[in-house]
């Protein structure tokens, strides 16, 4: 019985993962030109995430950070305050009080004219809260 439950759990995980990959690929291809040089995410302790990124576009006004929670990959949620563009690189933000699980982050660069570009997705796994 335990073996059957294990097989069913693995099958559900594989199916859910395939949908997640499709959503991530679609989100990564939202713009044809990407002003981001990189986006890196790292776990900080048990309940924090550090995001670091760099851009090559001087027309950016500010950045907005979004998270895609595990199981809700089609609904990005804005977190934190917008980060003002200041022309220096790299930009770094520390997000605290995050939840356990696979957290997928992206940064949206917003220009003064309202146009925007999204960074590639960066996934960080949080094992437990402190």
JSON list of C-alpha atoms in Angstrom, two decimals:
[
{"chain": "A", "resi": 1, "resn": "UNK", "atom": "CA", "xyz": [0.00, 0.00, 0.00]},
{"chain": "A", "resi": 2, "resn": "UNK", "atom": "CA", "xyz": [2.84, 2.39, 0.85]},
{"chain": "A", "resi": 3, "resn": "UNK", "atom": "CA", "xyz": [4.47, 1.59, -2.49]},
{"chain": "A", "resi": 4, "resn": "UNK", "atom": "CA", "xyz": [1.28, 2.41, -4.37]},
{"chain": "A", "resi": 5, "resn": "UNK", "atom": "CA", "xyz": [0.93, 5.72, -2.54]},
{"chain": "A", "resi": 6, "resn": "UNK", "atom": "CA", "xyz": [4.57, 6.51, -3.31]},
{"chain": "A", "resi": 7, "resn": "UNK", "atom": "CA", "xyz": [4.07, 5.81, -7.02]},
{"chain": "A", "resi": 8, "resn": "UNK", "atom": "CA", "xyz": [0.96, 8.01, -7.12]},
{"chain": "A", "resi": 9, "resn": "UNK", "atom": "CA", "xyz": [2.79, 10.83, -5.32]},
{"chain": "A", "resi": 10, "resn": "UNK", "atom": "CA", "xyz": [5.72, 10.63, -7.76]},
{"chain": "A", "resi": 11, "resn": "UNK", "atom": "CA", "xyz": [3.35, 10.63, -10.74]},
{"chain": "A", "resi": 12, "resn": "UNK", "atom": "CA", "xyz": [1.55, 13.72, -9.43]},
{"chain": "A", "resi": 13, "resn": "UNK", "atom": "CA", "xyz": [4.88, 15.46, -8.82]},
{"chain": "A", "resi": 14, "resn": "UNK", "atom": "CA", "xyz": [6.11, 14.71, -12.36]},
{"chain": "A", "resi": 15, "resn": "UNK", "atom": "CA", "xyz": [2.88, 15.97, -13.92]},
{"chain": "A", "resi": 16, "resn": "UNK", "atom": "CA", "xyz": [2.88, 19.14, -11.79]},
{"chain": "A", "resi": 17, "resn": "UNK", "atom": "CA", "xyz": [6.54, 19.78, -12.63]},
{"chain": "A", "resi": 18, "resn": "UNK", "atom": "CA", "xyz": [5.87, 19.60, -16.36]},
{"chain": "A", "resi": 19, "resn": "UNK", "atom": "CA", "xyz": [3.19, 22.30, -16.04]},
{"chain": "A", "resi": 20, "resn": "UNK", "atom": "CA", "xyz": [5.55, 24.46, -13.97]},
{"chain": "A", "resi": 21, "resn": "UNK", "atom": "CA", "xyz": [8.27, 24.23, -16.62]},
{"chain": "A", "resi": 22, "resn": "UNK", "atom": "CA", "xyz": [5.82, 25.35, -19.34]},
{"chain": "A", "resi": 23, "resn": "UNK", "atom": "CA", "xyz": [4.71, 28.35, -17.26]},
{"chain": "A", "resi": 24, "resn": "UNK", "atom": "CA", "xyz": [8.32, 29.36, -16.54]},
{"chain": "A", "resi": 25, "resn": "UNK", "atom": "CA", "xyz": [9.26, 29.13, -20.21]},
{"chain": "A", "resi": 26, "resn": "UNK", "atom": "CA", "xyz": [6.25, 31.25, -21.21]},
{"chain": "A", "resi": 27, "resn": "UNK", "atom": "CA", "xyz": [7.09, 33.89, -18.61]},
{"chain": "A", "resi": 28, "resn": "UNK", "atom": "CA", "xyz": [10.73, 33.97, -19.75]},
{"chain": "A", "resi": 29, "resn": "UNK", "atom": "CA", "xyz": [9.70, 34.69, -23.35]},
{"chain": "A", "resi": 30, "resn": "UNK", "atom": "CA", "xyz": [7.42, 37.66, -22.67]},
{"chain": "A", "resi": 31, "resn": "UNK", "atom": "CA", "xyz": [9.80, 40.15, -24.25]},
{"chain": "A", "resi": 32, "resn": "UNK", "atom": "CA", "xyz": [11.94, 39.92, -27.37]},
{"chain": "A", "resi": 33, "resn": "UNK", "atom": "CA", "xyz": [14.72, 42.14, -26.01]},
{"chain": "A", "resi": 34, "resn": "UNK", "atom": "CA", "xyz": [15.95, 41.64, -22.50]},
{"chain": "A", "resi": 35, "resn": "UNK", "atom": "CA", "xyz": [17.71, 44.46, -20.71]},
{"chain": "A", "resi": 36, "resn": "UNK", "atom": "CA", "xyz": [18.78, 42.19, -17.84]},
{"chain": "A", "resi": 37, "resn": "UNK", "atom": "CA", "xyz": [22.38, 41.02, -17.72]},
{"chain": "A", "resi": 38, "resn": "UNK", "atom": "CA", "xyz": [21.55, 38.54, -14.96]},
{"chain": "A", "resi": 39, "resn": "UNK", "atom": "CA", "xyz": [19.33, 37.76, -11.99]},
{"chain": "A", "resi": 40, "resn": "UNK", "atom": "CA", "xyz": [20.63, 35.61, -9.14]},
{"chain": "A", "resi": 41, "resn": "UNK", "atom": "CA", "xyz": [18.77, 34.42, -6.08]},
{"chain": "A", "resi": 42, "resn": "UNK", "atom": "CA", "xyz": [20.21, 32.87, -2.94]},
{"chain": "A", "resi": 43, "resn": "UNK", "atom": "CA", "xyz": [18.70, 31.62, 0.28]},
{"chain": "A", "resi": 44, "resn": "UNK", "atom": "CA", "xyz": [19.71, 33.74, 3.28]},
{"chain": "A", "resi": 45, "resn": "UNK", "atom": "CA", "xyz": [19.38, 31.76, 6.48]},
{"chain": "A", "resi": 46, "resn": "UNK", "atom": "CA", "xyz": [16.18, 29.81, 6.97]},
{"chain": "A", "resi": 47, "resn": "UNK", "atom": "CA", "xyz": [13.63, 32.45, 6.00]},
{"chain": "A", "resi": 48, "resn": "UNK", "atom": "CA", "xyz": [15.25, 34.97, 3.67]},
{"chain": "A", "resi": 49, "resn": "UNK", "atom": "CA", "xyz": [16.11, 35.36, 0.00]},
{"chain": "A", "resi": 50, "resn": "UNK", "atom": "CA", "xyz": [18.71, 37.65, -1.54]},
{"chain": "A", "resi": 51, "resn": "UNK", "atom": "CA", "xyz": [18.15, 38.78, -5.14]},
{"chain": "A", "resi": 52, "resn": "UNK", "atom": "CA", "xyz": [20.93, 40.44, -7.15]},
{"chain": "A", "resi": 53, "resn": "UNK", "atom": "CA", "xyz": [20.60, 41.71, -10.72]},
{"chain": "A", "resi": 54, "resn": "UNK", "atom": "CA", "xyz": [22.17, 43.95, -13.31]},
{"chain": "A", "resi": 55, "resn": "UNK", "atom": "CA", "xyz": [20.72, 45.75, -16.34]},
{"chain": "A", "resi": 56, "resn": "UNK", "atom": "CA", "xyz": [22.07, 47.44, -19.46]},
{"chain": "A", "resi": 57, "resn": "UNK", "atom": "CA", "xyz": [19.29, 49.97, -20.14]},
{"chain": "A", "resi": 58, "resn": "UNK", "atom": "CA", "xyz": [19.60, 53.57, -18.84]},
{"chain": "A", "resi": 59, "resn": "UNK", "atom": "CA", "xyz": [15.92, 54.37, -19.55]},
{"chain": "A", "resi": 60, "resn": "UNK", "atom": "CA", "xyz": [14.59, 52.32, -16.63]},
{"chain": "A", "resi": 61, "resn": "UNK", "atom": "CA", "xyz": [12.64, 54.19, -13.94]},
{"chain": "A", "resi": 62, "resn": "UNK", "atom": "CA", "xyz": [12.26, 51.47, -11.30]},
{"chain": "A", "resi": 63, "resn": "UNK", "atom": "CA", "xyz": [12.13, 47.73, -10.65]},
{"chain": "A", "resi": 64, "resn": "UNK", "atom": "CA", "xyz": [9.34, 45.65, -9.17]},
{"chain": "A", "resi": 65, "resn": "UNK", "atom": "CA", "xyz": [10.03, 42.24, -7.63]},
{"chain": "A", "resi": 66, "resn": "UNK", "atom": "CA", "xyz": [7.54, 39.44, -8.17]},
{"chain": "A", "resi": 67, "resn": "UNK", "atom": "CA", "xyz": [7.30, 35.97, -6.68]},
{"chain": "A", "resi": 68, "resn": "UNK", "atom": "CA", "xyz": [5.52, 32.94, -8.07]},
{"chain": "A", "resi": 69, "resn": "UNK", "atom": "CA", "xyz": [4.52, 30.66, -5.22]},
{"chain": "A", "resi": 70, "resn": "UNK", "atom": "CA", "xyz": [4.72, 26.89, -5.61]},
{"chain": "A", "resi": 71, "resn": "UNK", "atom": "CA", "xyz": [1.35, 25.69, -6.88]},
{"chain": "A", "resi": 72, "resn": "UNK", "atom": "CA", "xyz": [0.36, 29.20, -8.08]},
{"chain": "A", "resi": 73, "resn": "UNK", "atom": "CA", "xyz": [2.91, 29.68, -10.87]},
{"chain": "A", "resi": 74, "resn": "UNK", "atom": "CA", "xyz": [0.47, 31.48, -13.17]},
{"chain": "A", "resi": 75, "resn": "UNK", "atom": "CA", "xyz": [-0.18, 34.30, -10.67]},
{"chain": "A", "resi": 76, "resn": "UNK", "atom": "CA", "xyz": [2.86, 36.47, -9.90]},
{"chain": "A", "resi": 77, "resn": "UNK", "atom": "CA", "xyz": [2.62, 38.48, -6.68]},
{"chain": "A", "resi": 78, "resn": "UNK", "atom": "CA", "xyz": [4.51, 41.75, -6.14]},
{"chain": "A", "resi": 79, "resn": "UNK", "atom": "CA", "xyz": [6.68, 41.72, -3.03]},
{"chain": "A", "resi": 80, "resn": "UNK", "atom": "CA", "xyz": [8.50, 44.54, -1.30]},
{"chain": "A", "resi": 81, "resn": "UNK", "atom": "CA", "xyz": [8.71, 48.15, -2.36]},
{"chain": "A", "resi": 82, "resn": "UNK", "atom": "CA", "xyz": [9.74, 49.20, -5.89]},
{"chain": "A", "resi": 83, "resn": "UNK", "atom": "CA", "xyz": [13.49, 49.62, -6.27]},
{"chain": "A", "resi": 84, "resn": "UNK", "atom": "CA", "xyz": [14.45, 52.96, -7.84]},
{"chain": "A", "resi": 85, "resn": "UNK", "atom": "CA", "xyz": [16.86, 52.86, -10.80]},
{"chain": "A", "resi": 86, "resn": "UNK", "atom": "CA", "xyz": [20.06, 54.73, -9.94]},
{"chain": "A", "resi": 87, "resn": "UNK", "atom": "CA", "xyz": [22.37, 53.75, -12.79]},
{"chain": "A", "resi": 88, "resn": "UNK", "atom": "CA", "xyz": [24.72, 51.66, -10.69]},
{"chain": "A", "resi": 89, "resn": "UNK", "atom": "CA", "xyz": [25.07, 47.91, -10.77]},
{"chain": "A", "resi": 90, "resn": "UNK", "atom": "CA", "xyz": [24.42, 45.50, -9.27]},
{"chain": "A", "resi": 91, "resn": "UNK", "atom": "CA", "xyz": [21.10, 45.95, -7.52]},
{"chain": "A", "resi": 92, "resn": "UNK", "atom": "CA", "xyz": [20.50, 43.87, -4.41]},
{"chain": "A", "resi": 93, "resn": "UNK", "atom": "CA", "xyz": [17.39, 43.21, -2.32]},
{"chain": "A", "resi": 94, "resn": "UNK", "atom": "CA", "xyz": [16.95, 41.06, 0.77]},
{"chain": "A", "resi": 95, "resn": "UNK", "atom": "CA", "xyz": [13.48, 39.60, 1.17]},
{"chain": "A", "resi": 96, "resn": "UNK", "atom": "CA", "xyz": [12.65, 38.33, 4.64]},
{"chain": "A", "resi": 97, "resn": "UNK", "atom": "CA", "xyz": [9.83, 36.29, 6.07]},
{"chain": "A", "resi": 98, "resn": "UNK", "atom": "CA", "xyz": [9.46, 34.00, 3.05]},
{"chain": "A", "resi": 99, "resn": "UNK", "atom": "CA", "xyz": [7.60, 30.70, 3.14]},
{"chain": "A", "resi": 100, "resn": "UNK", "atom": "CA", "xyz": [9.04, 27.19, 2.78]},
{"chain": "A", "resi": 101, "resn": "UNK", "atom": "CA", "xyz": [8.95, 25.61, -0.67]},
{"chain": "A", "resi": 102, "resn": "UNK", "atom": "CA", "xyz": [10.16, 26.47, -4.16]},
{"chain": "A", "resi": 103, "resn": "UNK", "atom": "CA", "xyz": [9.90, 30.21, -4.68]},
{"chain": "A", "resi": 104, "resn": "UNK", "atom": "CA", "xyz": [10.32, 31.53, -8.21]},
{"chain": "A", "resi": 105, "resn": "UNK", "atom": "CA", "xyz": [11.33, 35.18, -8.53]},
{"chain": "A", "resi": 106, "resn": "UNK", "atom": "CA", "xyz": [11.52, 37.66, -11.36]},
{"chain": "A", "resi": 107, "resn": "UNK", "atom": "CA", "xyz": [12.27, 41.36, -11.52]},
{"chain": "A", "resi": 108, "resn": "UNK", "atom": "CA", "xyz": [10.29, 43.66, -13.79]},
{"chain": "A", "resi": 109, "resn": "UNK", "atom": "CA", "xyz": [12.12, 46.72, -15.13]},
{"chain": "A", "resi": 110, "resn": "UNK", "atom": "CA", "xyz": [9.62, 49.56, -15.68]},
{"chain": "A", "resi": 111, "resn": "UNK", "atom": "CA", "xyz": [10.48, 52.55, -17.87]},
{"chain": "A", "resi": 112, "resn": "UNK", "atom": "CA", "xyz": [9.08, 56.06, -17.42]},
{"chain": "A", "resi": 113, "resn": "UNK", "atom": "CA", "xyz": [6.87, 55.62, -20.51]},
{"chain": "A", "resi": 114, "resn": "UNK", "atom": "CA", "xyz": [5.18, 52.59, -18.89]},
{"chain": "A", "resi": 115, "resn": "UNK", "atom": "CA", "xyz": [6.83, 49.90, -20.99]},
{"chain": "A", "resi": 116, "resn": "UNK", "atom": "CA", "xyz": [8.50, 47.09, -19.09]},
{"chain": "A", "resi": 117, "resn": "UNK", "atom": "CA", "xyz": [10.65, 44.00, -19.39]},
{"chain": "A", "resi": 118, "resn": "UNK", "atom": "CA", "xyz": [10.81, 40.93, -17.19]},
{"chain": "A", "resi": 119, "resn": "UNK", "atom": "CA", "xyz": [13.99, 39.22, -16.09]},
{"chain": "A", "resi": 120, "resn": "UNK", "atom": "CA", "xyz": [14.52, 35.51, -16.50]},
{"chain": "A", "resi": 121, "resn": "UNK", "atom": "CA", "xyz": [13.06, 33.48, -13.64]},
{"chain": "A", "resi": 122, "resn": "UNK", "atom": "CA", "xyz": [15.19, 32.51, -10.66]},
{"chain": "A", "resi": 123, "resn": "UNK", "atom": "CA", "xyz": [14.13, 29.72, -8.32]},
{"chain": "A", "resi": 124, "resn": "UNK", "atom": "CA", "xyz": [15.15, 29.49, -4.66]},
{"chain": "A", "resi": 125, "resn": "UNK", "atom": "CA", "xyz": [14.22, 26.59, -2.40]},
{"chain": "A", "resi": 126, "resn": "UNK", "atom": "CA", "xyz": [13.39, 27.39, 1.22]},
{"chain": "A", "resi": 127, "resn": "UNK", "atom": "CA", "xyz": [13.54, 24.26, 3.37]},
{"chain": "A", "resi": 128, "resn": "UNK", "atom": "CA", "xyz": [11.96, 25.57, 6.58]},
{"chain": "A", "resi": 129, "resn": "UNK", "atom": "CA", "xyz": [11.18, 28.70, 8.53]},
{"chain": "A", "resi": 130, "resn": "UNK", "atom": "CA", "xyz": [13.19, 29.63, 11.57]}
]
